[in-house]
């Protein structure tokens, strides 16, 4: 059967430059939908890769000297060693606003409850008498956790990184966050306080791609040992900007990573039953993160799309970071996607593979159950992304830029390895020895079979 030709997708100008892409009647394939949905301009990632490669090379070859130069260049901070003193961690916690501390403690409590329930059980399978194969979940030895800085402060990201690592049983945890000129070259005190609250003692004032490179390759001691070295880690996790996400992709294979968690994005699948005010508020909430943040509405209702635009005009004008929000909403990564019906809306959302996907439709739970590609799904009017950012108990370190189609958000298994253990007795091996010899012969690897038969040969 021949496919219906794909109709060109025409962008339509929109209020506040929050553009509209109309895919109704286009009969788009998965590839067509992926091409149609709003995305950041493709050249951005390539530009970032060249810069990140230079940073990684500098850190690997020049160690602390490179970190000092990068801290001065990007953060305006002069530093000798990036390690945060223990007394600075304790002072930050002592000076923490009591209401913020209470909020962090509740967020930790909920995150721990969810993380503790995620740890998979070890499995022993008896395949025959004396033939046992097991799968044991073992934590990695050391992890490096990245907490972004810059336009906002993210103590919540400390929780999201640290809690699942602790639940997994990781014994060595290092945390990095950008140095702040306003705080004597240390990370923001609220970030330090959150780390102290969780018992993390190894904290570094290192930002961006250089933090990822430091964790991946480590830095040897220098100046005759007066500058203590930084040991490499097994897994690097944490969100960040495009440079952090690019660095994680480039060191993958040297270390494990959680996902390419870059600049935040929200998608909302909504129909005519949705509240325009709530949809607008949630799109704006994620646009507040960064001028490159993505906010995308999928809907089959032109009336809702128009009402959401009107609400965004009103709400964006009154929010604190209005200019940042408007820049994000006006970028190529944001906009409205008009779909034919709910079926096409679900297909488009699966093609987009959002970091955060809100479902605000009639029978939202049933619709959400049909989503196959998303970092996290938020169901109905009372499950906004902001809930997941802080206090849902879920994790907000999630895959972006469509990578949710093949990767998961941060969770306990990020820090675990499944090790298979084979334990056969003599009689159990003898029972399958003929099969092993046959398969070894079929693969022209006779020594494989001989490694079995030698065990039963007369001596």
Short mmCIF file of C-alpha atoms in Angstrom, two decimals:
data_model
loop_
_atom_site.label_atom_id
_atom_site.label_comp_id
_atom_site.label_asym_id
_atom_site.label_seq_id
_atom_site.Cartn_x
_atom_site.Cartn_y
_atom_site.Cartn_z
CA UNK A 1 0.00 0.00 0.00
CA UNK A 2 1.43 3.40 -0.92
CA UNK A 3 1.75 6.00 1.80
CA UNK A 4 -0.16 9.25 1.65
CA UNK A 5 2.29 12.00 0.61
CA UNK A 6 3.38 14.15 3.53
CA UNK A 7 2.03 17.68 3.28
CA UNK A 8 4.58 20.40 4.03
CA UNK A 9 4.23 21.77 7.54
CA UNK A 10 3.67 25.51 7.53
CA UNK A 11 4.72 27.66 10.50
CA UNK A 12 2.14 30.32 11.29
CA UNK A 13 3.06 33.60 12.98
CA UNK A 14 1.83 33.88 16.54
CA UNK A 15 1.35 36.40 19.31
CA UNK A 16 4.53 36.97 21.36
CA UNK A 17 6.35 35.04 18.64
CA UNK A 18 5.08 31.84 20.23
CA UNK A 19 4.82 30.20 16.86
CA UNK A 20 2.30 27.67 15.64
CA UNK A 21 3.06 24.56 13.60
CA UNK A 22 0.01 23.01 11.97
CA UNK A 23 0.30 19.27 11.28
CA UNK A 24 -3.43 18.62 10.83
CA UNK A 25 -4.14 16.40 7.86
CA UNK A 26 -0.42 15.96 7.16
CA UNK A 27 -0.37 12.16 7.73
CA UNK A 28 3.18 12.40 9.01
CA UNK A 29 5.42 9.43 9.70
CA UNK A 30 7.45 9.22 12.90
CA UNK A 31 10.35 10.87 11.08
CA UNK A 32 8.02 13.56 9.76
CA UNK A 33 6.66 14.31 13.21
CA UNK A 34 10.16 14.51 14.66
CA UNK A 35 11.10 16.98 11.96
CA UNK A 36 7.96 19.06 12.48
CA UNK A 37 7.98 19.60 16.25
CA UNK A 38 9.77 22.66 17.64
CA UNK A 39 13.43 22.08 18.47
CA UNK A 40 16.48 24.18 19.23
CA UNK A 41 18.51 25.07 16.14
CA UNK A 42 20.72 22.17 15.13
CA UNK A 43 23.92 24.19 14.85
CA UNK A 44 23.97 24.94 18.56
CA UNK A 45 25.08 21.46 19.63
CA UNK A 46 27.90 21.33 17.07
CA UNK A 47 29.19 24.72 18.20
CA UNK A 48 29.13 23.56 21.82
CA UNK A 49 31.00 20.35 21.00
CA UNK A 50 34.09 22.15 19.70
CA UNK A 51 34.28 24.32 22.81
CA UNK A 52 33.70 21.39 25.15
CA UNK A 53 36.41 19.30 23.50
CA UNK A 54 38.86 22.14 24.16
CA UNK A 55 37.80 22.31 27.81
CA UNK A 56 38.11 18.56 28.31
CA UNK A 57 41.57 18.57 26.73
CA UNK A 58 42.70 21.45 28.95
CA UNK A 59 41.51 19.77 32.14
CA UNK A 60 43.10 16.45 31.21
CA UNK A 61 46.47 17.92 30.31
CA UNK A 62 46.83 20.84 32.73
CA UNK A 63 44.70 19.88 35.72
CA UNK A 64 44.31 22.52 38.42
CA UNK A 65 45.96 25.18 36.27
CA UNK A 66 43.22 24.74 33.68
CA UNK A 67 40.50 24.81 36.35
CA UNK A 68 41.87 28.09 37.70
CA UNK A 69 41.84 29.67 34.25
CA UNK A 70 38.34 28.43 33.47
CA UNK A 71 36.96 29.63 36.83
CA UNK A 72 38.37 33.09 36.12
CA UNK A 73 37.12 33.13 32.52
CA UNK A 74 33.60 31.81 33.04
CA UNK A 75 32.86 32.66 36.67
CA UNK A 76 35.06 35.66 37.41
CA UNK A 77 36.52 33.81 40.38
CA UNK A 78 40.14 33.32 41.42
CA UNK A 79 40.80 30.03 43.18
CA UNK A 80 43.75 27.94 44.30
CA UNK A 81 41.91 24.67 44.88
CA UNK A 82 38.21 24.08 44.15
CA UNK A 83 37.49 21.95 47.25
CA UNK A 84 34.88 23.59 49.51
CA UNK A 85 36.09 23.68 53.15
CA UNK A 86 34.09 21.63 55.64
CA UNK A 87 33.48 24.71 57.78
CA UNK A 88 31.83 26.45 54.82
CA UNK A 89 29.36 23.57 54.48
CA UNK A 90 28.49 23.69 58.17
CA UNK A 91 28.16 27.48 58.15
CA UNK A 92 25.82 27.35 55.15
CA UNK A 93 23.52 24.89 56.90
CA UNK A 94 23.57 26.90 60.13
CA UNK A 95 22.59 30.03 58.22
CA UNK A 96 19.83 28.41 56.16
CA UNK A 97 16.37 29.98 56.35
CA UNK A 98 14.24 27.69 58.60
CA UNK A 99 11.39 27.59 56.08
CA UNK A 100 13.75 26.60 53.27
CA UNK A 101 15.30 23.95 55.51
CA UNK A 102 11.86 22.53 56.31
CA UNK A 103 11.03 22.43 52.59
CA UNK A 104 14.31 20.67 51.78
CA UNK A 105 13.76 18.14 54.55
CA UNK A 106 10.28 17.31 53.24
CA UNK A 107 11.59 16.99 49.70
CA UNK A 108 14.34 14.67 50.98
CA UNK A 109 11.82 12.57 52.90
CA UNK A 110 9.62 12.04 49.86
CA UNK A 111 12.54 11.43 47.49
CA UNK A 112 14.00 8.85 49.89
CA UNK A 113 10.70 7.00 50.15
CA UNK A 114 10.46 6.70 46.39
CA UNK A 115 14.16 5.89 45.90
CA UNK A 116 14.20 3.20 48.59
CA UNK A 117 11.32 1.45 46.81
CA UNK A 118 13.17 1.46 43.47
CA UNK A 119 16.06 -0.81 44.40
CA UNK A 120 15.62 -4.09 42.50
CA UNK A 121 15.93 -7.41 44.29
CA UNK A 122 18.73 -9.88 43.62
CA UNK A 123 17.55 -12.96 41.73
CA UNK A 124 18.64 -16.62 41.97
CA UNK A 125 17.35 -18.94 39.24
CA UNK A 126 17.82 -22.73 39.49
CA UNK A 127 17.87 -24.03 35.92
CA UNK A 128 18.40 -27.63 36.94
CA UNK A 129 19.83 -29.58 39.83
CA UNK A 130 23.12 -27.88 40.73
CA UNK A 131 22.70 -25.23 37.99
CA UNK A 132 22.19 -21.79 39.50
CA UNK A 133 22.47 -18.40 37.77
CA UNK A 134 22.09 -15.25 39.85
CA UNK A 135 21.79 -11.56 39.17
CA UNK A 136 23.14 -9.33 41.91
CA UNK A 137 22.72 -5.58 41.98
CA UNK A 138 25.93 -3.91 43.14
CA UNK A 139 26.47 -0.15 43.57
CA UNK A 140 29.27 1.63 41.73
CA UNK A 141 32.14 2.68 43.97
CA UNK A 142 32.23 6.42 43.30
CA UNK A 143 29.96 8.99 41.64
CA UNK A 144 30.27 12.62 40.62
CA UNK A 145 27.11 14.68 40.93
CA UNK A 146 26.69 17.98 39.10
CA UNK A 147 24.42 20.77 40.33
CA UNK A 148 24.02 23.72 37.94
CA UNK A 149 24.28 27.38 38.88
CA UNK A 150 24.01 30.53 36.82
CA UNK A 151 20.56 32.03 36.31
CA UNK A 152 18.99 30.16 39.23
CA UNK A 153 19.89 28.27 42.41
CA UNK A 154 19.17 24.54 42.50
CA UNK A 155 19.36 22.97 45.97
CA UNK A 156 16.59 20.68 44.70
CA UNK A 157 19.12 19.21 42.25
CA UNK A 158 21.36 18.32 45.18
CA UNK A 159 18.52 16.21 46.54
CA UNK A 160 17.69 14.65 43.18
CA UNK A 161 21.30 13.56 42.64
CA UNK A 162 22.31 12.55 46.15
CA UNK A 163 19.25 10.68 47.42
CA UNK A 164 19.17 7.89 44.79
CA UNK A 165 22.94 7.47 45.05
CA UNK A 166 22.64 6.98 48.79
CA UNK A 167 19.70 4.61 48.33
CA UNK A 168 21.82 2.57 45.92
CA UNK A 169 24.55 2.24 48.55
CA UNK A 170 27.26 4.32 46.85
CA UNK A 171 30.05 4.91 49.38
CA UNK A 172 32.03 7.73 47.71
CA UNK A 173 30.06 10.75 46.52
CA UNK A 174 31.55 13.99 45.15
CA UNK A 175 29.46 17.01 44.20
CA UNK A 176 30.35 19.97 41.98
CA UNK A 177 28.59 23.27 41.42
CA UNK A 178 29.82 26.50 39.80
CA UNK A 179 31.78 28.99 41.92
CA UNK A 180 29.95 32.24 42.62
CA UNK A 181 31.75 35.57 42.73
CA UNK A 182 29.12 36.92 45.13
CA UNK A 183 29.91 34.15 47.64
CA UNK A 184 33.72 34.35 47.84
CA UNK A 185 34.19 31.88 45.00
CA UNK A 186 32.12 29.12 46.60
CA UNK A 187 28.88 27.62 45.24
CA UNK A 188 25.66 29.24 46.40
CA UNK A 189 25.23 28.73 50.18
CA UNK A 190 21.82 27.09 49.75
CA UNK A 191 23.44 24.41 47.60
CA UNK A 192 26.13 23.93 50.23
CA UNK A 193 23.49 23.72 52.94
CA UNK A 194 21.57 21.04 51.04
CA UNK A 195 24.78 19.02 50.59
CA UNK A 196 25.55 19.31 54.30
CA UNK A 197 22.00 18.31 55.18
CA UNK A 198 22.52 15.08 53.21
CA UNK A 199 25.93 14.40 54.72
CA UNK A 200 27.98 15.12 51.58
CA UNK A 201 31.45 16.30 52.57
CA UNK A 202 33.31 16.27 49.22
CA UNK A 203 32.08 19.36 47.38
CA UNK A 204 33.88 21.29 44.66
CA UNK A 205 33.40 24.79 43.25
CA UNK A 206 33.65 23.76 39.60
CA UNK A 207 31.14 24.58 36.90
CA UNK A 208 30.14 23.49 33.44
CA UNK A 209 32.00 21.12 31.15
CA UNK A 210 35.14 21.38 33.27
CA UNK A 211 33.31 19.77 36.19
CA UNK A 212 32.28 16.84 34.01
CA UNK A 213 35.84 16.46 32.70
CA UNK A 214 37.22 16.58 36.26
CA UNK A 215 34.89 13.81 37.39
CA UNK A 216 35.55 11.67 34.32
CA UNK A 217 39.34 11.81 34.29
CA UNK A 218 40.31 13.01 37.75
CA UNK A 219 43.11 15.44 38.52
CA UNK A 220 46.42 14.37 40.07
CA UNK A 221 47.89 16.13 43.06
CA UNK A 222 50.21 19.02 42.16
CA UNK A 223 52.70 21.46 43.64
CA UNK A 224 54.54 18.67 45.37
CA UNK A 225 51.34 17.28 46.82
CA UNK A 226 50.20 20.53 48.44
CA UNK A 227 47.15 20.51 46.15
CA UNK A 228 45.26 17.29 46.87
CA UNK A 229 44.17 15.40 43.79
CA UNK A 230 40.60 14.60 42.73
CA UNK A 231 39.87 10.93 42.08
CA UNK A 232 37.91 9.99 38.94
CA UNK A 233 34.42 8.59 39.33
CA UNK A 234 32.50 5.70 37.81
CA UNK A 235 29.27 7.56 37.03
CA UNK A 236 28.51 11.24 36.38
CA UNK A 237 24.97 12.56 36.82
CA UNK A 238 23.12 15.83 36.96
CA UNK A 239 21.40 18.41 34.76
CA UNK A 240 22.97 21.47 33.15
CA UNK A 241 23.14 23.64 30.08
CA UNK A 242 24.09 22.52 26.59
CA UNK A 243 27.80 22.51 27.48
CA UNK A 244 27.23 20.17 30.43
CA UNK A 245 25.04 17.87 28.33
CA UNK A 246 27.61 17.85 25.54
CA UNK A 247 30.43 17.09 27.97
CA UNK A 248 28.48 14.16 29.41
CA UNK A 249 27.95 12.75 25.95
CA UNK A 250 31.64 13.11 25.10
CA UNK A 251 32.87 11.33 28.26
CA UNK A 252 30.29 8.55 28.05
CA UNK A 253 32.24 5.33 27.80
CA UNK A 254 34.98 6.67 30.04
CA UNK A 255 32.32 6.94 32.74
CA UNK A 256 28.65 6.11 32.91
CA UNK A 257 26.14 8.95 32.68
CA UNK A 258 22.49 9.20 33.64
CA UNK A 259 21.27 10.97 30.49
CA UNK A 260 21.97 14.04 28.42
CA UNK A 261 20.03 16.33 30.71
CA UNK A 262 20.40 19.69 29.01
CA UNK A 263 18.29 22.83 29.00
CA UNK A 264 14.82 22.13 30.35
CA UNK A 265 11.72 21.49 28.27
CA UNK A 266 8.02 21.04 28.89
CA UNK A 267 5.36 19.68 26.56
CA UNK A 268 1.67 19.80 27.33
CA UNK A 269 -0.92 17.64 25.59
CA UNK A 270 -4.25 19.42 26.06
CA UNK A 271 -7.72 19.36 24.59
CA UNK A 272 -10.66 21.76 24.77
CA UNK A 273 -11.37 20.74 28.39
CA UNK A 274 -8.05 22.16 29.63
CA UNK A 275 -7.78 25.42 31.55
CA UNK A 276 -5.92 28.02 29.46
CA UNK A 277 -4.68 29.73 32.62
CA UNK A 278 -3.12 26.52 33.96
CA UNK A 279 -1.57 25.58 30.61
CA UNK A 280 -0.05 29.05 30.25
CA UNK A 281 1.26 29.07 33.81
CA UNK A 282 2.98 25.72 33.35
CA UNK A 283 4.55 26.67 30.01
CA UNK A 284 5.87 29.87 31.59
CA UNK A 285 7.18 28.03 34.65
CA UNK A 286 9.72 26.09 32.60
CA UNK A 287 10.52 29.04 30.30
CA UNK A 288 11.64 30.79 33.48
CA UNK A 289 14.67 28.48 33.73
CA UNK A 290 16.61 29.66 30.71
CA UNK A 291 16.23 31.70 27.50
CA UNK A 292 16.84 28.42 25.63
CA UNK A 293 14.20 26.48 27.58
CA UNK A 294 11.54 24.79 25.44
CA UNK A 295 7.79 25.13 26.03
CA UNK A 296 5.55 23.28 23.59
CA UNK A 297 1.77 22.88 23.53
CA UNK A 298 0.17 20.01 21.59
CA UNK A 299 -3.56 20.51 21.09
CA UNK A 300 -6.41 19.80 18.69
CA UNK A 301 -8.24 22.94 19.80
CA UNK A 302 -7.53 26.22 18.01
CA UNK A 303 -9.69 27.98 20.59
CA UNK A 304 -7.56 26.65 23.45
CA UNK A 305 -4.37 27.66 21.65
CA UNK A 306 -5.67 31.21 21.23
CA UNK A 307 -6.77 31.41 24.86
CA UNK A 308 -3.39 30.08 26.05
CA UNK A 309 -1.60 32.78 24.05
CA UNK A 310 -3.75 35.44 25.65
CA UNK A 311 -3.02 34.03 29.09
CA UNK A 312 0.69 33.89 28.37
CA UNK A 313 0.70 37.55 27.38
CA UNK A 314 -0.97 38.43 30.67
CA UNK A 315 1.03 36.13 32.92
CA UNK A 316 4.43 36.66 31.30
CA UNK A 317 4.11 40.41 31.69
CA UNK A 318 3.66 40.04 35.44
CA UNK A 319 6.28 37.41 36.23
CA UNK A 320 9.66 38.33 37.73
CA UNK A 321 11.80 37.00 34.89
CA UNK A 322 9.58 38.30 32.11
CA UNK A 323 12.32 39.00 29.56
CA UNK A 324 13.85 35.55 30.02
CA UNK A 325 10.43 33.93 29.70
CA UNK A 326 9.54 35.85 26.55
CA UNK A 327 12.87 34.97 24.94
CA UNK A 328 12.34 31.28 25.66
CA UNK A 329 8.75 31.32 24.40
CA UNK A 330 9.83 33.11 21.22
CA UNK A 331 12.66 30.73 20.37
CA UNK A 332 12.54 28.02 17.69
CA UNK A 333 12.37 25.42 20.48
CA UNK A 334 8.92 26.63 21.65
CA UNK A 335 5.45 26.90 20.17
CA UNK A 336 2.02 25.39 19.60
CA UNK A 337 1.60 22.21 17.54
CA UNK A 338 -1.94 21.93 16.20
CA UNK A 339 -2.92 18.28 15.73
CA UNK A 340 -5.89 16.69 14.01
CA UNK A 341 -7.15 14.82 17.05
CA UNK A 342 -6.00 13.13 20.25
CA UNK A 343 -4.55 10.20 18.32
CA UNK A 344 -2.22 12.44 16.36
CA UNK A 345 -1.49 14.37 19.55
CA UNK A 346 -0.30 11.20 21.30
CA UNK A 347 1.81 10.26 18.28
CA UNK A 348 3.34 13.74 18.17
CA UNK A 349 4.14 13.64 21.89
CA UNK A 350 5.81 10.24 21.50
CA UNK A 351 7.85 11.65 18.60
CA UNK A 352 8.84 14.71 20.65
CA UNK A 353 9.84 12.58 23.69
CA UNK A 354 9.63 15.44 26.17
CA UNK A 355 11.65 15.78 29.33
CA UNK A 356 8.42 16.76 31.12
CA UNK A 357 5.02 15.96 29.60
CA UNK A 358 1.80 17.19 31.17
CA UNK A 359 -1.46 15.57 30.08
CA UNK A 360 -4.41 17.93 30.53
CA UNK A 361 -7.23 16.22 28.67
CA UNK A 362 -10.48 14.47 29.41
CA UNK A 363 -9.62 11.11 31.04
CA UNK A 364 -6.02 12.27 31.46
CA UNK A 365 -4.86 9.08 33.21
CA UNK A 366 -5.94 6.88 30.30
CA UNK A 367 -4.26 9.19 27.81
CA UNK A 368 -1.07 9.30 29.89
CA UNK A 369 -0.95 5.50 29.89
CA UNK A 370 -0.51 5.60 26.11
CA UNK A 371 2.59 7.76 26.21
CA UNK A 372 5.72 5.73 25.47
CA UNK A 373 8.43 8.41 25.30
CA UNK A 374 8.83 10.98 28.07
CA UNK A 375 11.19 11.59 30.95
CA UNK A 376 8.29 12.06 33.36
CA UNK A 377 4.53 12.32 32.84
CA UNK A 378 2.34 14.63 34.92
CA UNK A 379 -1.33 13.70 34.94
CA UNK A 380 -4.18 16.16 35.28
CA UNK A 381 -4.64 19.65 36.68
CA UNK A 382 -3.02 18.99 40.04
CA UNK A 383 0.27 17.42 38.93
CA UNK A 384 2.24 20.36 37.49
CA UNK A 385 5.91 20.03 36.57
CA UNK A 386 6.72 22.34 39.49
CA UNK A 387 5.53 19.58 41.81
CA UNK A 388 8.06 17.21 40.26
CA UNK A 389 10.77 19.86 40.45
CA UNK A 390 10.55 20.01 44.22
CA UNK A 391 8.28 17.78 46.24
CA UNK A 392 6.54 15.00 44.31
CA UNK A 393 9.08 12.38 45.37
CA UNK A 394 9.98 11.73 41.73
CA UNK A 395 13.32 12.79 40.27
CA UNK A 396 13.68 15.93 38.17
CA UNK A 397 16.97 14.96 36.46
CA UNK A 398 15.47 13.79 33.17
CA UNK A 399 16.52 13.27 29.54
CA UNK A 400 16.05 16.19 27.15
CA UNK A 401 16.19 16.93 23.41
CA UNK A 402 14.28 13.79 22.44
CA UNK A 403 16.60 11.41 24.28
CA UNK A 404 13.69 10.24 26.44
CA UNK A 405 12.91 7.97 23.48
CA UNK A 406 15.78 5.73 24.60
CA UNK A 407 16.97 6.82 28.05
CA UNK A 408 15.52 7.18 31.54
CA UNK A 409 15.56 9.82 34.21
CA UNK A 410 17.89 9.59 37.18
CA UNK A 411 16.94 6.77 39.55
CA UNK A 412 18.52 4.24 41.89
CA UNK A 413 19.50 1.86 39.07
CA UNK A 414 21.65 4.64 37.58
CA UNK A 415 24.11 3.89 40.37
CA UNK A 416 23.81 0.08 40.28
CA UNK A 417 25.31 -2.62 38.09
CA UNK A 418 23.67 -5.97 37.45
CA UNK A 419 26.35 -8.63 37.91
CA UNK A 420 25.52 -12.16 36.75
CA UNK A 421 26.91 -15.04 38.80
CA UNK A 422 27.13 -18.58 37.34
CA UNK A 423 27.48 -21.47 39.78
CA UNK A 424 27.27 -25.01 38.24
CA UNK A 425 28.23 -28.31 39.81
CA UNK A 426 30.09 -31.05 37.90
CA UNK A 427 26.92 -32.97 37.12
CA UNK A 428 25.08 -29.82 36.04
CA UNK A 429 27.86 -28.92 33.59
CA UNK A 430 28.01 -32.47 32.29
CA UNK A 431 24.30 -32.36 31.53
CA UNK A 432 24.76 -29.52 29.00
CA UNK A 433 28.30 -30.35 27.85
CA UNK A 434 27.11 -31.91 24.58
CA UNK A 435 25.16 -28.77 23.70
CA UNK A 436 28.19 -26.60 24.40
CA UNK A 437 30.39 -28.75 22.14
CA UNK A 438 27.79 -28.63 19.36
CA UNK A 439 27.42 -24.86 19.51
CA UNK A 440 31.19 -24.34 19.74
CA UNK A 441 31.61 -26.42 16.60
CA UNK A 442 28.88 -24.49 14.81
CA UNK A 443 30.76 -21.27 15.57
CA UNK A 444 34.12 -22.80 14.59
CA UNK A 445 35.44 -22.26 18.10
CA UNK A 446 36.37 -25.82 19.07
CA UNK A 447 38.55 -24.76 22.01
CA UNK A 448 35.38 -23.56 23.68
CA UNK A 449 34.04 -27.10 23.63
CA UNK A 450 37.39 -28.58 24.64
CA UNK A 451 37.41 -26.32 27.73
CA UNK A 452 34.32 -28.28 28.82
CA UNK A 453 35.27 -31.83 27.76
CA UNK A 454 38.68 -31.60 29.43
CA UNK A 455 36.89 -31.49 32.77
CA UNK A 456 35.51 -34.98 32.22
CA UNK A 457 38.52 -36.61 30.55
CA UNK A 458 40.31 -39.44 32.38
CA UNK A 459 43.59 -38.31 33.92
#
